[in-house]
mmCIF file of C-alpha atoms in Angstrom:
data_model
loop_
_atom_site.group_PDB
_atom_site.id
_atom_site.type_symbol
_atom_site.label_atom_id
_atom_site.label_comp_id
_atom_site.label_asym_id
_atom_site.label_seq_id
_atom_site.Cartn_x
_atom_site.Cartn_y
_atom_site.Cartn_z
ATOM 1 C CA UNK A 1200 214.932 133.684 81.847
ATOM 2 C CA UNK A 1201 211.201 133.064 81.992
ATOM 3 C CA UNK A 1202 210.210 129.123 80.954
ATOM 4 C CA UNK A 1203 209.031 129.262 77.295
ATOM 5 C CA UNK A 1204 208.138 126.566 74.545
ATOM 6 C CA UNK A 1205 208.812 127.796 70.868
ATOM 7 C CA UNK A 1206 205.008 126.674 70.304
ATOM 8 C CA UNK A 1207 203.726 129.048 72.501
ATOM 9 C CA UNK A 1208 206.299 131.654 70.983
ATOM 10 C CA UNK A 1209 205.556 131.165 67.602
ATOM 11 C CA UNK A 1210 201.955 131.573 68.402
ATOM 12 C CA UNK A 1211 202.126 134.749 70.371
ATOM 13 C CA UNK A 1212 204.597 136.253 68.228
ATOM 14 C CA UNK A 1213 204.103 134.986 64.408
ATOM 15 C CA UNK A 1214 204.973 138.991 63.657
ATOM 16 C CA UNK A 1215 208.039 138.940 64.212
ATOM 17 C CA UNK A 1216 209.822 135.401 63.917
ATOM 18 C CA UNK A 1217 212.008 133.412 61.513
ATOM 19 C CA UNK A 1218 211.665 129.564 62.446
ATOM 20 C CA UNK A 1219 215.111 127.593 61.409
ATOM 21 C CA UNK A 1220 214.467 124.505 59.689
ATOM 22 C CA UNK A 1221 214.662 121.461 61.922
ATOM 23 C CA UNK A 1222 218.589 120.538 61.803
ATOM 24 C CA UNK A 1223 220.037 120.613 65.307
ATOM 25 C CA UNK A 1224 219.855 118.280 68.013
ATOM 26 C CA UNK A 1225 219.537 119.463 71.686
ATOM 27 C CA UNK A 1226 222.651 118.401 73.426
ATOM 28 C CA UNK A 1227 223.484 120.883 76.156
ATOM 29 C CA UNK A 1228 222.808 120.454 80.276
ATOM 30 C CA UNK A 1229 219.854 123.307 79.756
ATOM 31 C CA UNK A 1230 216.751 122.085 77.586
ATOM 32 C CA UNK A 1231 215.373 125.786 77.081
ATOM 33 C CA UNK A 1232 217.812 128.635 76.293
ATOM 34 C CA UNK A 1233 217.315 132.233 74.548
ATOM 35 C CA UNK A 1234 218.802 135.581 74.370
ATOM 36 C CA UNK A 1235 220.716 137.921 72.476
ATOM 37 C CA UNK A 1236 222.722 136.949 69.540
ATOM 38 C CA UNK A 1237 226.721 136.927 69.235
ATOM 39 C CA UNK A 1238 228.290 135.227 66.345
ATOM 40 C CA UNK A 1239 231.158 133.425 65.009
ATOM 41 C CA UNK A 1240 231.736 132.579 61.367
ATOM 42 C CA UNK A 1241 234.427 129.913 61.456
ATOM 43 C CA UNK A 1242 235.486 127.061 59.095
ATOM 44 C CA UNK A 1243 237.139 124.110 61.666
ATOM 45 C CA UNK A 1244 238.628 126.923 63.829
ATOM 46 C CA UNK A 1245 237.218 127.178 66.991
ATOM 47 C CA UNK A 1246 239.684 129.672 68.124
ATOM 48 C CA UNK A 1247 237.186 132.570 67.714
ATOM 49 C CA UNK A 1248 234.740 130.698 70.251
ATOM 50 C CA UNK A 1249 237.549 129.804 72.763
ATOM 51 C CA UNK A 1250 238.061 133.843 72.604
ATOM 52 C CA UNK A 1251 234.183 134.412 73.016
ATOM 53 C CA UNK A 1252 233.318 131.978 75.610
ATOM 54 C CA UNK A 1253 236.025 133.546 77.469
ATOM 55 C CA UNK A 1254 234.701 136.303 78.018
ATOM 56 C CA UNK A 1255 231.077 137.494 79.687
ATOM 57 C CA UNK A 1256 227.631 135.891 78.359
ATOM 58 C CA UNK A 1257 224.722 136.996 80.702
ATOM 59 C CA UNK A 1258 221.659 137.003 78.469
ATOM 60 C CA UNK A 1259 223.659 135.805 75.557
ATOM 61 C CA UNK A 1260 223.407 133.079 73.505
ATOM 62 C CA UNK A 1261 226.551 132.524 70.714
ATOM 63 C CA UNK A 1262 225.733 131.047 67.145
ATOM 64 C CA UNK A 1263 228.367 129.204 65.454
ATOM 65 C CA UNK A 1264 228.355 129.231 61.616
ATOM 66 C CA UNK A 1265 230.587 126.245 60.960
ATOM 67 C CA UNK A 1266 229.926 125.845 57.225
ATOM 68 C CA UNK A 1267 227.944 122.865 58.499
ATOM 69 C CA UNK A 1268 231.090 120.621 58.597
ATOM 70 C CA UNK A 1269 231.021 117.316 60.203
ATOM 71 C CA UNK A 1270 234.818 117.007 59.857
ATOM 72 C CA UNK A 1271 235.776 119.020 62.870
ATOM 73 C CA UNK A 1272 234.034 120.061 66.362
ATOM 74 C CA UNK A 1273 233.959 123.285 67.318
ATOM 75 C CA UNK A 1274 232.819 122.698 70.775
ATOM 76 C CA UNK A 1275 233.987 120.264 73.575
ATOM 77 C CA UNK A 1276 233.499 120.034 77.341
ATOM 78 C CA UNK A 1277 236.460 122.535 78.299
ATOM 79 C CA UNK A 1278 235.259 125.229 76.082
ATOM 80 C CA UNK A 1279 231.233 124.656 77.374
ATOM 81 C CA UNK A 1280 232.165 124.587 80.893
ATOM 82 C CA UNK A 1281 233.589 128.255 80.532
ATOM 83 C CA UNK A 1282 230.968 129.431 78.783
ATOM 84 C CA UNK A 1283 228.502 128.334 81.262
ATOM 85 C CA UNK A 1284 230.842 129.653 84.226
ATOM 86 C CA UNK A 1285 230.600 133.189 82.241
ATOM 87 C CA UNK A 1286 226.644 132.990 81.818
ATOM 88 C CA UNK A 1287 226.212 132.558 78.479
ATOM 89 C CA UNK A 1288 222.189 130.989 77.598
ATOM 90 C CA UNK A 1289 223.893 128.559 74.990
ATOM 91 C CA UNK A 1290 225.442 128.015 72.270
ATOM 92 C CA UNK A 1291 223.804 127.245 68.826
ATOM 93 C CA UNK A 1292 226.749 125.726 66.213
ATOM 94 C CA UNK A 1293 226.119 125.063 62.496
ATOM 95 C CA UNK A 1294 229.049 121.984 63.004
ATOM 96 C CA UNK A 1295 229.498 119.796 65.360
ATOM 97 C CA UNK A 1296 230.674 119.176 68.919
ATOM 98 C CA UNK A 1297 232.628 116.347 71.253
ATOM 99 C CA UNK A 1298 232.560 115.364 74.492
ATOM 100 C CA UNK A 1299 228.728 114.713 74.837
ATOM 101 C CA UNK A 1300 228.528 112.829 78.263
ATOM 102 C CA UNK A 1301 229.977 116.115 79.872
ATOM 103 C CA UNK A 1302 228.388 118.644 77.934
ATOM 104 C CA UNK A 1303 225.309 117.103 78.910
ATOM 105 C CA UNK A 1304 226.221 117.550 82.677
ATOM 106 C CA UNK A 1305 226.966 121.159 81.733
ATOM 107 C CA UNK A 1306 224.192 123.719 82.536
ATOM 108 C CA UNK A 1307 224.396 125.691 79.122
ATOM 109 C CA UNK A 1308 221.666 125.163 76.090
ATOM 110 C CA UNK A 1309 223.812 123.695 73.280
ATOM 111 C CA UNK A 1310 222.346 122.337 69.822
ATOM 112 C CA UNK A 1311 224.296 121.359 66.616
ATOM 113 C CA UNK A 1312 223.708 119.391 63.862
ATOM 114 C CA UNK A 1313 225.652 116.425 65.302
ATOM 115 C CA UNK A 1314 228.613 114.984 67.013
ATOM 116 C CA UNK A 1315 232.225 114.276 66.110
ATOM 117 C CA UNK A 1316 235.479 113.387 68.228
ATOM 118 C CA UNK A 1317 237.886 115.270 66.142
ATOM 119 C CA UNK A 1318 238.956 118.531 67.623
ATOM 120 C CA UNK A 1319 239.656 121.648 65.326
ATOM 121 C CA UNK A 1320 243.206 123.134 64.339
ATOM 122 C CA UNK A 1321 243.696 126.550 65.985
ATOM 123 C CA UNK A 1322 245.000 129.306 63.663
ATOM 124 C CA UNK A 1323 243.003 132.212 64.884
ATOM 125 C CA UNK A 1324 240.132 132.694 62.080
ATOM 126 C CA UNK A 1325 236.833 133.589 62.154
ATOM 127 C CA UNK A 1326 234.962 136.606 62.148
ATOM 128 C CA UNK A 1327 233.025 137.850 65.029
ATOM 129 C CA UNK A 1328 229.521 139.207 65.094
ATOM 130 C CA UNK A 1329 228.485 139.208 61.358
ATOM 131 C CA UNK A 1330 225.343 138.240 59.983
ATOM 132 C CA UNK A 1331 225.134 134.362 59.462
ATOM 133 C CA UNK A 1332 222.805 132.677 57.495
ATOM 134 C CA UNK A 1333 221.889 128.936 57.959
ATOM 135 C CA UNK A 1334 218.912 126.888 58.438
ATOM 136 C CA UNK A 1335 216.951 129.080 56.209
ATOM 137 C CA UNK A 1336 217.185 131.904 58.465
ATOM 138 C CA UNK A 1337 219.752 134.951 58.938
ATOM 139 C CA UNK A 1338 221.335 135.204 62.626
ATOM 140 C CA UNK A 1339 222.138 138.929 62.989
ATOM 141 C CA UNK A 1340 224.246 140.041 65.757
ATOM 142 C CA UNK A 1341 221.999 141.842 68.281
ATOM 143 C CA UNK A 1342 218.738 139.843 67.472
ATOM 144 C CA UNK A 1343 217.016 137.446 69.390
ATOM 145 C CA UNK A 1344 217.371 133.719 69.117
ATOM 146 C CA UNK A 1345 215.158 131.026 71.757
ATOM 147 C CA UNK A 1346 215.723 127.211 71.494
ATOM 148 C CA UNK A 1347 214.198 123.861 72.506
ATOM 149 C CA UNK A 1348 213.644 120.719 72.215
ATOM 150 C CA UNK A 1349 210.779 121.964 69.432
ATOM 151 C CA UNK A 1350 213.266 123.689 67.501
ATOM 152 C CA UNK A 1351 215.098 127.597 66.963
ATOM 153 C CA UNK A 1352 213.700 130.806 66.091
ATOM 154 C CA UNK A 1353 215.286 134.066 65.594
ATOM 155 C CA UNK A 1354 213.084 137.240 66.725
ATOM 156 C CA UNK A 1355 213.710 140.576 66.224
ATOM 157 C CA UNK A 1356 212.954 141.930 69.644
ATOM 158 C CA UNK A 1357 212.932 139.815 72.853
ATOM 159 C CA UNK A 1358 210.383 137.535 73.391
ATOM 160 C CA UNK A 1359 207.653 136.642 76.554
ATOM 161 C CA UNK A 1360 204.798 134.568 76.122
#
């Protein structure tokens, strides 16, 4: 992926943007991450983004509508270290994840709204790849999302500066 800032993409392409509001924190090994948009609506279940990141992520990046709980986290070293290994951009989650020190290692954008040691139970829910709406902004499958240290957008197209 070409290096990007949101700045520059928000000025070059105001047209066709949604900004989310500024709730994550940039955790991941990869600063700057982007591409096309996979979901996962779960409620602390990660089960549906063990499945995911299991599978390949080339130009992907998956966002994780958690229900914005801090109870649970959906993401932890084992489960980033696949998804990198399978290409996926990053991973944006609307929850929480563990297991900072390594995921910081890991080269794979993640940002969430915080951290939490507890892992999730497992009983298989979640939907995949419906429309999630958090941060002010609606994350439909197929869409664009970029992310920085600046913030995320969702685009409706793919982006260059």
């Amino acid at each position: 992926m070409p290096h990007f800032t949101l700045p520059d993409l928000c000025d070059a392409h105001a047209d066709c943007i949604r900004v989310a509001e500024p709730i994550f924190h940039n955790y991941g090994g990869k600063a700057a991450f982007g591409g096309q948009i996979v979901t996962v609506k779960c409620f602390e279940d990660n089960s549906k983004v063990k499945q995911l990141v299991a599978t390949p992520g080339q130009g992907k990046v998956l966002v994780v509508d958690g229900g914005g709980s801090k109870r649970h986290a959906l993401l932890g070293d084992m489960l980033a270290e696949q998804a990198a290994q399978n290409g996926w951009e990053g991973i944006i989650i609307n929850g929480c994840i563990r297991d900072i020190d390594e995921i910081r290692q890991t080269p794979l954008g993640v940002q969430a709204l915080g951290i939490h040691p507890m892992k999730t139970d497992k009983r298989d829910l979640g939907d995949i790849n419906v429309t999630v709406t958090f941060a002010g902004v609606d994350f439909i499958p197929g869409q664009f999302v970029y992310a920085d240290n600046n913030g995320v957008l969702v685009a409706t197209k793919p982006l260059v500066v």
